PDB file of C-alpha atoms and ligand atoms in Angstrom:
ATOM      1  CA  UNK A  96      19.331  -2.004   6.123  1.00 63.00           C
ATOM      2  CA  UNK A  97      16.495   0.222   5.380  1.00 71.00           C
ATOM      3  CA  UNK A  98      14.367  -0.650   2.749  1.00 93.00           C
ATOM      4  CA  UNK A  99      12.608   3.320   2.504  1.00 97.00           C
ATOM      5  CA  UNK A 100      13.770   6.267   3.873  1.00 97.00           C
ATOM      6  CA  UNK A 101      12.620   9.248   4.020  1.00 98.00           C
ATOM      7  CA  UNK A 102      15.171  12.384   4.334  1.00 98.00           C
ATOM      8  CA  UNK A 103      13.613  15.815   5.594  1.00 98.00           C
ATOM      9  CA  UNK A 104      10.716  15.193   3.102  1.00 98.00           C
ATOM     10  CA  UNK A 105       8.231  18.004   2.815  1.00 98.00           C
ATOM     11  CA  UNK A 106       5.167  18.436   0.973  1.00 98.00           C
ATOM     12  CA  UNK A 107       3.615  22.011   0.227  1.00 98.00           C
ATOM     13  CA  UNK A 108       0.655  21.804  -1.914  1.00 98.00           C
ATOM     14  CA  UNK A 109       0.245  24.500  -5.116  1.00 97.00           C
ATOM     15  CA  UNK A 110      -1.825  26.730  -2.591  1.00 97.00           C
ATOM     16  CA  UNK A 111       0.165  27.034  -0.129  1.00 97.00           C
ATOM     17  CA  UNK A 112      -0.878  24.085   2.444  1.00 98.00           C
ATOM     18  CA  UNK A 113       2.091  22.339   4.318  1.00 98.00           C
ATOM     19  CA  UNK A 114       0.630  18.836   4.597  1.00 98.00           C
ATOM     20  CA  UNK A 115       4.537  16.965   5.298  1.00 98.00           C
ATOM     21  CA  UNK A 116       6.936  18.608   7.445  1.00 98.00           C
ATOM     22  CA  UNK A 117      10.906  17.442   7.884  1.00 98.00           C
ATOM     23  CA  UNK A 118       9.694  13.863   8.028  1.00 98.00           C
ATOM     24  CA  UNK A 119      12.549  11.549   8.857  1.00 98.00           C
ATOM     25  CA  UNK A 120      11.692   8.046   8.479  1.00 97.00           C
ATOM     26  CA  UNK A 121      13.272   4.795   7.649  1.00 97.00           C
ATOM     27  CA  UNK A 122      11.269   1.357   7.312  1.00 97.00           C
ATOM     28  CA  UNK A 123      13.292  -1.823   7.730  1.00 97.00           C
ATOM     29  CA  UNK A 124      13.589  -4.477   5.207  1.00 96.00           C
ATOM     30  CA  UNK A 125      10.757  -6.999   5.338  1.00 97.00           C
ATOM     31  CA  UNK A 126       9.007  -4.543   8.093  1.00 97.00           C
ATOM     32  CA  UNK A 127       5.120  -3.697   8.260  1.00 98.00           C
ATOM     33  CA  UNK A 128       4.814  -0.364   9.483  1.00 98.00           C
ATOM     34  CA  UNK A 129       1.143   1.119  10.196  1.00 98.00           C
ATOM     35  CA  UNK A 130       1.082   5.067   9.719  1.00 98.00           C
ATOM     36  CA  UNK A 131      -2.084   6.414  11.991  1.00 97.00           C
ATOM     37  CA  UNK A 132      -3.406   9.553  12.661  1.00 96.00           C
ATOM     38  CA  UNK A 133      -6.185  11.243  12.269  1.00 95.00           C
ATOM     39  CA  UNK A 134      -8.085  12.411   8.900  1.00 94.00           C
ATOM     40  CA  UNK A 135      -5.637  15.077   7.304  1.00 96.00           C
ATOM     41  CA  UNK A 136      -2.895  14.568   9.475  1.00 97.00           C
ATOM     42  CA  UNK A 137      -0.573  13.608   6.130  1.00 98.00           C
ATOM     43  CA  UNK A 138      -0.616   9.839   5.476  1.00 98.00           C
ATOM     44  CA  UNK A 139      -1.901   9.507   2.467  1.00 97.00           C
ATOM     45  CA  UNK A 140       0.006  12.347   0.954  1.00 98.00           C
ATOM     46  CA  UNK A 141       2.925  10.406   2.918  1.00 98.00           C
ATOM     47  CA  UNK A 142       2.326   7.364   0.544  1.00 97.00           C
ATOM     48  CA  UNK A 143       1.911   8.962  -2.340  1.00 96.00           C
ATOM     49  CA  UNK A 144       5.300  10.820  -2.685  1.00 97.00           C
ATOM     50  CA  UNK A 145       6.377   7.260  -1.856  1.00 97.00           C
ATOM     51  CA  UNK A 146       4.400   5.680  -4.709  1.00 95.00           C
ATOM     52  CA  UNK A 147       5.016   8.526  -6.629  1.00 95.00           C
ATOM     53  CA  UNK A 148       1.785   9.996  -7.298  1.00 94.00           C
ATOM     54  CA  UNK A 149       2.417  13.454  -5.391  1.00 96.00           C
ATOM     55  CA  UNK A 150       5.765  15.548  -6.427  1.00 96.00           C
ATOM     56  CA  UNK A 151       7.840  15.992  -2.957  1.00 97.00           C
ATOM     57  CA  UNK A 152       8.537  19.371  -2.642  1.00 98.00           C
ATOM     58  CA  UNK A 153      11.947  19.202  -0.646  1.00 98.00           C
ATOM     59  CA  UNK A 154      14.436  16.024   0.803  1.00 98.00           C
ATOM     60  CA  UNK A 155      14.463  12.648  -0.803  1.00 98.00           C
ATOM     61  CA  UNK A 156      12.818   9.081  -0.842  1.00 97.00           C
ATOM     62  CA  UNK A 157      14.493   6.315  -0.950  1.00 96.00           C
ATOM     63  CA  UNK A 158      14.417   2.570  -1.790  1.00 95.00           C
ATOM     64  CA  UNK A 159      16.919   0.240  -1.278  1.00 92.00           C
ATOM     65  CA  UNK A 160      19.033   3.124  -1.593  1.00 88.00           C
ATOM     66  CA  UNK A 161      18.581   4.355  -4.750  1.00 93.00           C
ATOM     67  CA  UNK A 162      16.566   8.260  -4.486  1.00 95.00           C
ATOM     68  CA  UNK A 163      13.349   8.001  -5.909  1.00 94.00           C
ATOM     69  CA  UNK A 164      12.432  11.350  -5.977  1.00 93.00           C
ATOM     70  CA  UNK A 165      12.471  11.474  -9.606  1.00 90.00           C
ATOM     71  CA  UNK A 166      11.939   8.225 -10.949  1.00 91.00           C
ATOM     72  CA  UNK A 167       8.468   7.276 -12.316  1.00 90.00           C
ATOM     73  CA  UNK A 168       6.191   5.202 -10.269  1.00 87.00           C
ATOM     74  CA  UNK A 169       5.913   2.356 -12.865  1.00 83.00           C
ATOM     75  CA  UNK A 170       9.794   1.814 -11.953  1.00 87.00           C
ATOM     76  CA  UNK A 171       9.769   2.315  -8.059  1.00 90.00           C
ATOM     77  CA  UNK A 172       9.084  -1.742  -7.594  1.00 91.00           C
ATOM     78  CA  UNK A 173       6.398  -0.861  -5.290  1.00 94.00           C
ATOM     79  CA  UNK A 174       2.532  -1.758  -5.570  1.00 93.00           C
ATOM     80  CA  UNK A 175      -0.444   0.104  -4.058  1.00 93.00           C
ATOM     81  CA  UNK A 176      -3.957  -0.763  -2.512  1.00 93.00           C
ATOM     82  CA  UNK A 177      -6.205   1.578  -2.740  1.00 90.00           C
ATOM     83  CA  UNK A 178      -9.282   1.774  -0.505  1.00 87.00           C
ATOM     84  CA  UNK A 179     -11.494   2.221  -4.038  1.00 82.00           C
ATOM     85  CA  UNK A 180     -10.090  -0.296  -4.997  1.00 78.00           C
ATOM     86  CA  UNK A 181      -9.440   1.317  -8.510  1.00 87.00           C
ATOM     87  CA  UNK A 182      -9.577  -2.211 -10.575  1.00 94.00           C
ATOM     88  CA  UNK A 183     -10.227  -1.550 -15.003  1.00 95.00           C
ATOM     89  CA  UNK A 184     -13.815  -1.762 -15.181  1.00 96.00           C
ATOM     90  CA  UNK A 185     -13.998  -3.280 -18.230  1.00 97.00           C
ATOM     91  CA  UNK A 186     -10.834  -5.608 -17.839  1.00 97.00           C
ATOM     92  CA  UNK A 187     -12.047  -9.242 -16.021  1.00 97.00           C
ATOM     93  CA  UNK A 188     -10.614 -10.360 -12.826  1.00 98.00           C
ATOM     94  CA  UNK A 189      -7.967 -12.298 -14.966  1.00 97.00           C
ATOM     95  CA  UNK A 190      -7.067  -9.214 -16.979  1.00 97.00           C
ATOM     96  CA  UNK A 191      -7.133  -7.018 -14.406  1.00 97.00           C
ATOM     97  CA  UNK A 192      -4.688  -9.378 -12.706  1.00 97.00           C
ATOM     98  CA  UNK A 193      -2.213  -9.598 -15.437  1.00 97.00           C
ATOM     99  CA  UNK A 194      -2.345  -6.206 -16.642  1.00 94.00           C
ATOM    100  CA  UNK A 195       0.847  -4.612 -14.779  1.00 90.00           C
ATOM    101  CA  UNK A 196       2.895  -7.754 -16.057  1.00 93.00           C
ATOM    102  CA  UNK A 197       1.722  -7.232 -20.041  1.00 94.00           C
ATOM    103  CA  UNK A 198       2.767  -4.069 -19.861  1.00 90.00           C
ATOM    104  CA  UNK A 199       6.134  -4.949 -18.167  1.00 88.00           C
ATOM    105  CA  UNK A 200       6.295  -7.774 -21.595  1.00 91.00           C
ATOM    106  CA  UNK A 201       6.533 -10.397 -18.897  1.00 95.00           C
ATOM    107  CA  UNK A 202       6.176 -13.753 -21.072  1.00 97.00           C
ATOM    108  CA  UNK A 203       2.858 -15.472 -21.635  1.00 96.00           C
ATOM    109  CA  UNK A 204       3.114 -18.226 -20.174  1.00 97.00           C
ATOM    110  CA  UNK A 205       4.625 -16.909 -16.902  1.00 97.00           C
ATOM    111  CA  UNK A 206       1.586 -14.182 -16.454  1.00 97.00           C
ATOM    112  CA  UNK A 207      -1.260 -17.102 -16.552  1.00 97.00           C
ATOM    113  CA  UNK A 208       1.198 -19.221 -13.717  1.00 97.00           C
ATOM    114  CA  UNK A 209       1.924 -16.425 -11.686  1.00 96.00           C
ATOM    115  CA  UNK A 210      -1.926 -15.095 -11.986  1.00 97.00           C
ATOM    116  CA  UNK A 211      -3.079 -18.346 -11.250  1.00 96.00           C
ATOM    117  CA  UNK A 212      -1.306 -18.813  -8.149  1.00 95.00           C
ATOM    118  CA  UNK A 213      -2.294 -15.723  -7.036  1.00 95.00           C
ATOM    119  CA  UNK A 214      -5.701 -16.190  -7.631  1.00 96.00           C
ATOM    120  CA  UNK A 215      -5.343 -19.662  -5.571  1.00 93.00           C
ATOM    121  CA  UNK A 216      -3.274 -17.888  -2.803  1.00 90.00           C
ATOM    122  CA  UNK A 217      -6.438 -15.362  -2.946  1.00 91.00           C
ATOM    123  CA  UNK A 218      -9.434 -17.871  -3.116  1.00 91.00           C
ATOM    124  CA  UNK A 219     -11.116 -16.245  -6.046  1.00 95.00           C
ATOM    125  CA  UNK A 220     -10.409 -18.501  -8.844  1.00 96.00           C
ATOM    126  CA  UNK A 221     -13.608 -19.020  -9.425  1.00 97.00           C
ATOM    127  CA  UNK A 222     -14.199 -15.039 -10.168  1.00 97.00           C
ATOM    128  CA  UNK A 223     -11.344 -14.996 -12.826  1.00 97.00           C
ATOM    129  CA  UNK A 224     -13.711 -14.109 -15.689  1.00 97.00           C
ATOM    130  CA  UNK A 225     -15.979 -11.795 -14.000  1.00 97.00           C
ATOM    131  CA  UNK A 226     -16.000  -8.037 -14.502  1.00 97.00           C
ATOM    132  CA  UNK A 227     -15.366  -5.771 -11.017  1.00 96.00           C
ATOM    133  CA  UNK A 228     -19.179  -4.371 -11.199  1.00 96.00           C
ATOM    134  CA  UNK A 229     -19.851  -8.014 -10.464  1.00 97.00           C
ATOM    135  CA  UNK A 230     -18.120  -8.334  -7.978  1.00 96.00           C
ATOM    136  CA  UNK A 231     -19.104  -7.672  -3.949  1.00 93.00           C
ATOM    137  CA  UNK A 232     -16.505  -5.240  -1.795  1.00 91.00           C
ATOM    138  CA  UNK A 233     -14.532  -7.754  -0.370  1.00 91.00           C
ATOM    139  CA  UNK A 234     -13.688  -9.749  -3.711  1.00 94.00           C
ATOM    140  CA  UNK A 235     -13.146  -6.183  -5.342  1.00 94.00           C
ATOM    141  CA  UNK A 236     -10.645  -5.807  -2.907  1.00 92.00           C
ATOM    142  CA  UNK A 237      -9.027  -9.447  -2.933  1.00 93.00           C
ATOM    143  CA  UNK A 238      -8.873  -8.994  -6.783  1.00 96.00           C
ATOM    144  CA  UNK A 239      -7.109  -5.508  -5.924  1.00 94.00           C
ATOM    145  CA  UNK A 240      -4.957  -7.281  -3.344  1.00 94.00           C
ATOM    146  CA  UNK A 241      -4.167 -10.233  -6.123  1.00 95.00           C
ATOM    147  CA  UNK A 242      -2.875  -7.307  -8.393  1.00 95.00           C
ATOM    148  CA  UNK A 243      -0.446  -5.817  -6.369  1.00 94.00           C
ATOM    149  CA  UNK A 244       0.574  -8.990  -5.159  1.00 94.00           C
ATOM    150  CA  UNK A 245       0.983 -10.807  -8.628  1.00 95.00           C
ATOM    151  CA  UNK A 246       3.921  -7.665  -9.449  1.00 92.00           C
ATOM    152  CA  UNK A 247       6.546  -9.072  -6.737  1.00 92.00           C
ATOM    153  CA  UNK A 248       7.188  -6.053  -5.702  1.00 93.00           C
ATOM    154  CA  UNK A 249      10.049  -4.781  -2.897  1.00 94.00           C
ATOM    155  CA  UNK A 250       7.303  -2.570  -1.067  1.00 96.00           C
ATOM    156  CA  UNK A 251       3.571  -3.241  -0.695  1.00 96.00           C
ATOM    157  CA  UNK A 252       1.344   0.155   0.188  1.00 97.00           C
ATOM    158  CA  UNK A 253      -1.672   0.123   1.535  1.00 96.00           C
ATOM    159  CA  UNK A 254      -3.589   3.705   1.558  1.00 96.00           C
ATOM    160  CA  UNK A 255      -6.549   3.100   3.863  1.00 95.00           C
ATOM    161  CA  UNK A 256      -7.683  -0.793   2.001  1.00 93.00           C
ATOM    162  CA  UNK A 257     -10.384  -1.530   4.280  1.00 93.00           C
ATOM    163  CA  UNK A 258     -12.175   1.134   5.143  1.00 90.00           C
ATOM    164  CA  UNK A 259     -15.014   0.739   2.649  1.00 87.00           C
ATOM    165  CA  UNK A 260     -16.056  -2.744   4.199  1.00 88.00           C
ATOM    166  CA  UNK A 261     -17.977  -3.767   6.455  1.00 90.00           C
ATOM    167  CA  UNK A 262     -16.951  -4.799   9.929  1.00 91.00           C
ATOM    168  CA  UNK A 263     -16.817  -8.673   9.484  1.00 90.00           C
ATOM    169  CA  UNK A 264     -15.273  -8.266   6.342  1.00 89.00           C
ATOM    170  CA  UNK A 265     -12.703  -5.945   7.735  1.00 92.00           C
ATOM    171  CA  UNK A 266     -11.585  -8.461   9.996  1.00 92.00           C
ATOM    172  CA  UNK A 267     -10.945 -11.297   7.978  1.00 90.00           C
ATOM    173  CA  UNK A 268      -9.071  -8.917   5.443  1.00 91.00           C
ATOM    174  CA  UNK A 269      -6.938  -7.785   8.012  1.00 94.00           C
ATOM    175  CA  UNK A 270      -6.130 -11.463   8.885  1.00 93.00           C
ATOM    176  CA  UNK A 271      -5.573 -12.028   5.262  1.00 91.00           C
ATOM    177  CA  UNK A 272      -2.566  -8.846   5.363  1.00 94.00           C
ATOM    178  CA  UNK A 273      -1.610  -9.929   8.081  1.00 95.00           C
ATOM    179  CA  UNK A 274      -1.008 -13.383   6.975  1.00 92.00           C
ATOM    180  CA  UNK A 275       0.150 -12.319   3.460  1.00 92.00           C
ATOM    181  CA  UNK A 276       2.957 -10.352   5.258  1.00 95.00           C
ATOM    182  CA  UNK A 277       4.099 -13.177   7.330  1.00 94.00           C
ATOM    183  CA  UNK A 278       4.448 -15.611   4.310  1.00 91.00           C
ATOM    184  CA  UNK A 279       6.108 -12.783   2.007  1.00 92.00           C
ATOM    185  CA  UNK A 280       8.197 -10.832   4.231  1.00 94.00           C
ATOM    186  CA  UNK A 281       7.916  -7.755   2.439  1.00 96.00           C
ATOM    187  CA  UNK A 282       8.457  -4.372   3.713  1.00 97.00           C
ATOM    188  CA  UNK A 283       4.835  -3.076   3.600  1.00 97.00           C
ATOM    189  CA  UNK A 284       4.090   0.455   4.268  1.00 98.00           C
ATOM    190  CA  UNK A 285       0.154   0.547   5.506  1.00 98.00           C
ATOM    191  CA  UNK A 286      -2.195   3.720   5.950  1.00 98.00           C
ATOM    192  CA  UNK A 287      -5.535   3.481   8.492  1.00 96.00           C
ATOM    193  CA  UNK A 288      -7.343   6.276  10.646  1.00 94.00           C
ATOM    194  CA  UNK A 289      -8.354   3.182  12.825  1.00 93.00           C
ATOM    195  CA  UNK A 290      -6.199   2.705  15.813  1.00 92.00           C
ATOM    196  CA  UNK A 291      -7.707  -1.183  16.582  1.00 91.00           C
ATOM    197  CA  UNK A 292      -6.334  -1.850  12.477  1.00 94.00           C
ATOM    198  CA  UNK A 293      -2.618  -0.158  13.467  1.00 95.00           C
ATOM    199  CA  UNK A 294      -2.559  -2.011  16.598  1.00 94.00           C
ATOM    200  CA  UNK A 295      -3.072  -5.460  15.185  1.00 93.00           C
ATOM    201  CA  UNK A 296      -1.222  -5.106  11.832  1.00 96.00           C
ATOM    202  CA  UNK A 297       1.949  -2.950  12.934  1.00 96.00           C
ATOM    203  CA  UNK A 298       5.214  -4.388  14.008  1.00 96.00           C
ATOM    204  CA  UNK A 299       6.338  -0.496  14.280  1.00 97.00           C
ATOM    205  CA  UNK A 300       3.550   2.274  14.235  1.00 97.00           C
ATOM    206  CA  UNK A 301       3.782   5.799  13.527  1.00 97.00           C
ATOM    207  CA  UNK A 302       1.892   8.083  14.911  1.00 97.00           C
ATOM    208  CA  UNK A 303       1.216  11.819  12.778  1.00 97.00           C
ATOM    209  CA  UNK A 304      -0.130  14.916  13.572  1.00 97.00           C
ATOM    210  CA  UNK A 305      -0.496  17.904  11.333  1.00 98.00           C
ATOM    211  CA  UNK A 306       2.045  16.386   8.857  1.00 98.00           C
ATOM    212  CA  UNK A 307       4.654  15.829  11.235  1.00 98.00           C
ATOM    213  CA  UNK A 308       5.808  12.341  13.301  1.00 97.00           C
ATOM    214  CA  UNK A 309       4.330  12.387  17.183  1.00 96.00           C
ATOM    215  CA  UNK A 310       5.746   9.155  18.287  1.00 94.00           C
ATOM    216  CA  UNK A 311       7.057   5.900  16.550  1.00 95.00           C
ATOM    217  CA  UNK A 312       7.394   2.719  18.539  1.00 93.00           C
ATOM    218  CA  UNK A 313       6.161  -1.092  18.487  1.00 93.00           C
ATOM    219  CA  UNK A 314       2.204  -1.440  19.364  1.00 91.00           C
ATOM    220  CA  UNK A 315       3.519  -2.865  22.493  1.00 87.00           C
ATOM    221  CA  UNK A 316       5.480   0.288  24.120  1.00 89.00           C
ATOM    222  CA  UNK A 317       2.821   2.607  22.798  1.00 84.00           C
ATOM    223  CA  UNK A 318       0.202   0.482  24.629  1.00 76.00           C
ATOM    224  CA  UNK A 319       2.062   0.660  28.070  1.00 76.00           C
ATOM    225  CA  UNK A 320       2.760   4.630  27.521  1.00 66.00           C
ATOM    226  CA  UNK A 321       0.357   6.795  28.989  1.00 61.00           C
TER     227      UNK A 321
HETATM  228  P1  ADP B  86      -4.638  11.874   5.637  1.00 57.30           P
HETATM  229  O1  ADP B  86      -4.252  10.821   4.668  1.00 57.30           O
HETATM  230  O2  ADP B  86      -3.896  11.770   6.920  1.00 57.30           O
HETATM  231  O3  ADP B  86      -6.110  11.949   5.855  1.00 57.30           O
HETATM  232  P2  ADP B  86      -3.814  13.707   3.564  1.00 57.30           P
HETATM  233  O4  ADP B  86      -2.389  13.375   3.337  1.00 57.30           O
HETATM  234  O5  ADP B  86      -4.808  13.207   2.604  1.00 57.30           O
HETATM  235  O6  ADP B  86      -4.204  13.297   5.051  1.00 57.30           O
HETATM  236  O7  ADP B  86      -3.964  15.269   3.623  1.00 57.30           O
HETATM  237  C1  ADP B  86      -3.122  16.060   4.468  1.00 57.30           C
HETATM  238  C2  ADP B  86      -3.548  17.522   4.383  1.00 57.30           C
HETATM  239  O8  ADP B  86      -3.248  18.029   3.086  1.00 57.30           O
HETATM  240  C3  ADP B  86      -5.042  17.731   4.586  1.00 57.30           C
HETATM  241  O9  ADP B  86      -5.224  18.876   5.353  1.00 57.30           O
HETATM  242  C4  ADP B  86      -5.570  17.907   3.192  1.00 57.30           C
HETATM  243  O10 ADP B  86      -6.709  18.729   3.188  1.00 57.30           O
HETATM  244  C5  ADP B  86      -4.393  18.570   2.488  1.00 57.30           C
HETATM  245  N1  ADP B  86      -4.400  18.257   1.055  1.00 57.30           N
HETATM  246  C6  ADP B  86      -4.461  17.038   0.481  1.00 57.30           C
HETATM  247  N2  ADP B  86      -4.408  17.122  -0.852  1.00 57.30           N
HETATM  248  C7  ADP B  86      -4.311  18.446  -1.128  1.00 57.30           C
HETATM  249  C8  ADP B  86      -4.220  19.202  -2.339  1.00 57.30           C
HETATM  250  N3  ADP B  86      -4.185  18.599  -3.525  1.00 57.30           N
HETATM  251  N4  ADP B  86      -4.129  20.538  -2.232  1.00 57.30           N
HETATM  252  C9  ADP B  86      -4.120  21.142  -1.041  1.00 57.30           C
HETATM  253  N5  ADP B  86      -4.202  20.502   0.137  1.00 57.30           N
HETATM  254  C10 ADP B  86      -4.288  19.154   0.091  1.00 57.30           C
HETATM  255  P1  ADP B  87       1.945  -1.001 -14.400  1.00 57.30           P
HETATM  256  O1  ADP B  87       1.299  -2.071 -13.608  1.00 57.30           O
HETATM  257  O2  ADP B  87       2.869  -1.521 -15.435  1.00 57.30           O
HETATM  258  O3  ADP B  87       2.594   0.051 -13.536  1.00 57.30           O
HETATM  259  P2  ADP B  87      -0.662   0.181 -14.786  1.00 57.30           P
HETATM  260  O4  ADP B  87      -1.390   0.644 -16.011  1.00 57.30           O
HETATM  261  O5  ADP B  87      -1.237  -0.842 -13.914  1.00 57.30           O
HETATM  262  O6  ADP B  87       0.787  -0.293 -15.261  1.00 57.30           O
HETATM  263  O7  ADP B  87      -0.376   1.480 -13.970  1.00 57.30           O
HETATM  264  C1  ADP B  87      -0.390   2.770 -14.520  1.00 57.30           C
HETATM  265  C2  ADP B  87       0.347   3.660 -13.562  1.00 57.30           C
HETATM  266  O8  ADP B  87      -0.225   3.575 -12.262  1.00 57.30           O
HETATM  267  C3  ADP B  87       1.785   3.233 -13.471  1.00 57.30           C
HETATM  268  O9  ADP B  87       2.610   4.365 -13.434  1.00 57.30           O
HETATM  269  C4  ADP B  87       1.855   2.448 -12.202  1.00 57.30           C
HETATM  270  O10 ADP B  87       3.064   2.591 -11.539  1.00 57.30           O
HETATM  271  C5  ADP B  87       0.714   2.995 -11.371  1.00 57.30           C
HETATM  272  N1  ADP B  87       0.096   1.852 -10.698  1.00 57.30           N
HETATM  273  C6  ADP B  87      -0.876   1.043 -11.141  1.00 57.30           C
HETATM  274  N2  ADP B  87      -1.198   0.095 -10.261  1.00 57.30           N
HETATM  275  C7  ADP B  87      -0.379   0.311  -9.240  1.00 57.30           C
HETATM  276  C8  ADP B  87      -0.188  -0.319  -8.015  1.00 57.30           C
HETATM  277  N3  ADP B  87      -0.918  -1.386  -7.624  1.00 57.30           N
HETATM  278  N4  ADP B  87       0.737   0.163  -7.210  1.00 57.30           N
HETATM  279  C9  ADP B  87       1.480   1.245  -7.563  1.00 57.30           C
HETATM  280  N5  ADP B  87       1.341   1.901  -8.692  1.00 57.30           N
HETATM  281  C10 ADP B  87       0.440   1.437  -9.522  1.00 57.30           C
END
């Protein structure tokens, strides 16, 4: 069973630009599927008509079978990384963390567990009542990690998460994914430029080029390929 699929999903931008063309695509429950290309090839846009942040001009998304195309992001069960990061600047670590689940009237007491054992799964208890400005790239993006994490949601996506960190750092957080993935089994959906990143996260990678799919297969095969 397919946890996303995408159906003949296009995207044509207000001027004109065709960034997604006829992509057919279906990710597999509990899958982690790397899409890689290079800079404007039509990843990111990719993700967002998944996430719901970009309109899809033509065809259908959808998850767990239900067609997405016009349901609001909020309800999609999905959670984003960003490579900003995008945390509430003037929210702490803790509120930041609980935020999606307040506004979802998730009870009190089950926020400050399930925020707590996130921040323990994360290793940055100890930042819970800083502010993001104090925070240093990498715990920006654990705390950014924590928050999509702490939703439960059927489908992580990751939209380029490392890519403002430095090389070390970029490393260990892709050991942390990777690891994160193997203990949740959720379908993730993950976004890089950096072939060395799709290589080493992707079960399945996809390969684009000018919006459209050159070549899907498991890091293996592609390696062997010429
Ligand atoms: P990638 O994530 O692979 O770098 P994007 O999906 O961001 O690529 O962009 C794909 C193409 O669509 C690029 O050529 C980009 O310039 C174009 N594009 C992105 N956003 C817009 C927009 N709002 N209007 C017009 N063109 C856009
Ligand atoms: P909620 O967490 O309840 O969605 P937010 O204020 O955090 O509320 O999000 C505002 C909007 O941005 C919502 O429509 C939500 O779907 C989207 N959004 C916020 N964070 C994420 C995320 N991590 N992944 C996907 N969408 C998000």
């Amino acid at each position: 069973m397919a946890t996303v699929s995408f159906r003949n999903v296009n995207k044509v931008y207000p001027d004109g630009f065709h960034a997604v063309h006829d992509l057919n695509l279906e990710v597999k429950e509990g899958e982690f599927l790397v899409l890689v290309g290079p800079s404007g090839c039509g990843k990111s846009t990719t993700l967002r008509m998944l996430a719901g942040l970009e309109e899809i001009s033509s065809g259908e998304i959808a998850i767990e079978d239900r067609v997405v195309n016009a349901i609001e992001p909020g309800d999609r069960d999905i959670a984003m990384v960003f490579q900003n990061y995008a945390l509430y600047p003037h929210m702490s670590v803790r509120e930041n963390l609980a935020f999606g689940l307040k506004m979802r009237r998730t009870p009190k007491q089950e926020i400050a567990e399930r925020t707590a054992e996130v921040a323990s799964t994360l290793g940055i208890e100890s930042l819970l009542d800083r502010r993001p400005r104090e925070l240093s790239g990498g715990q920006r993006q654990r705390v950014a990690l924590g928050r999509a994490i702490v939703r439960q949601p059927k489908v992580f996506l990751f939209d380029e998460p490392l890519s403002n960190l430095d090389a070390k750092l970029r490393v260990q957080m892709r050991a942390e994914i990777a690891s994160l993935h193997h203990r949740l089994k959720t379908t993730m959906v993950y976004v890089t430029h950096d072939q060395v990143e799709a290589m080493t996260l992707g079960e399945r990678i996809v390969i684009m080029n000018h919006g459209r799919i050159q070549q899907a297969a498991a890091p293996l095969e592609l390696y062997r390929r010429p």
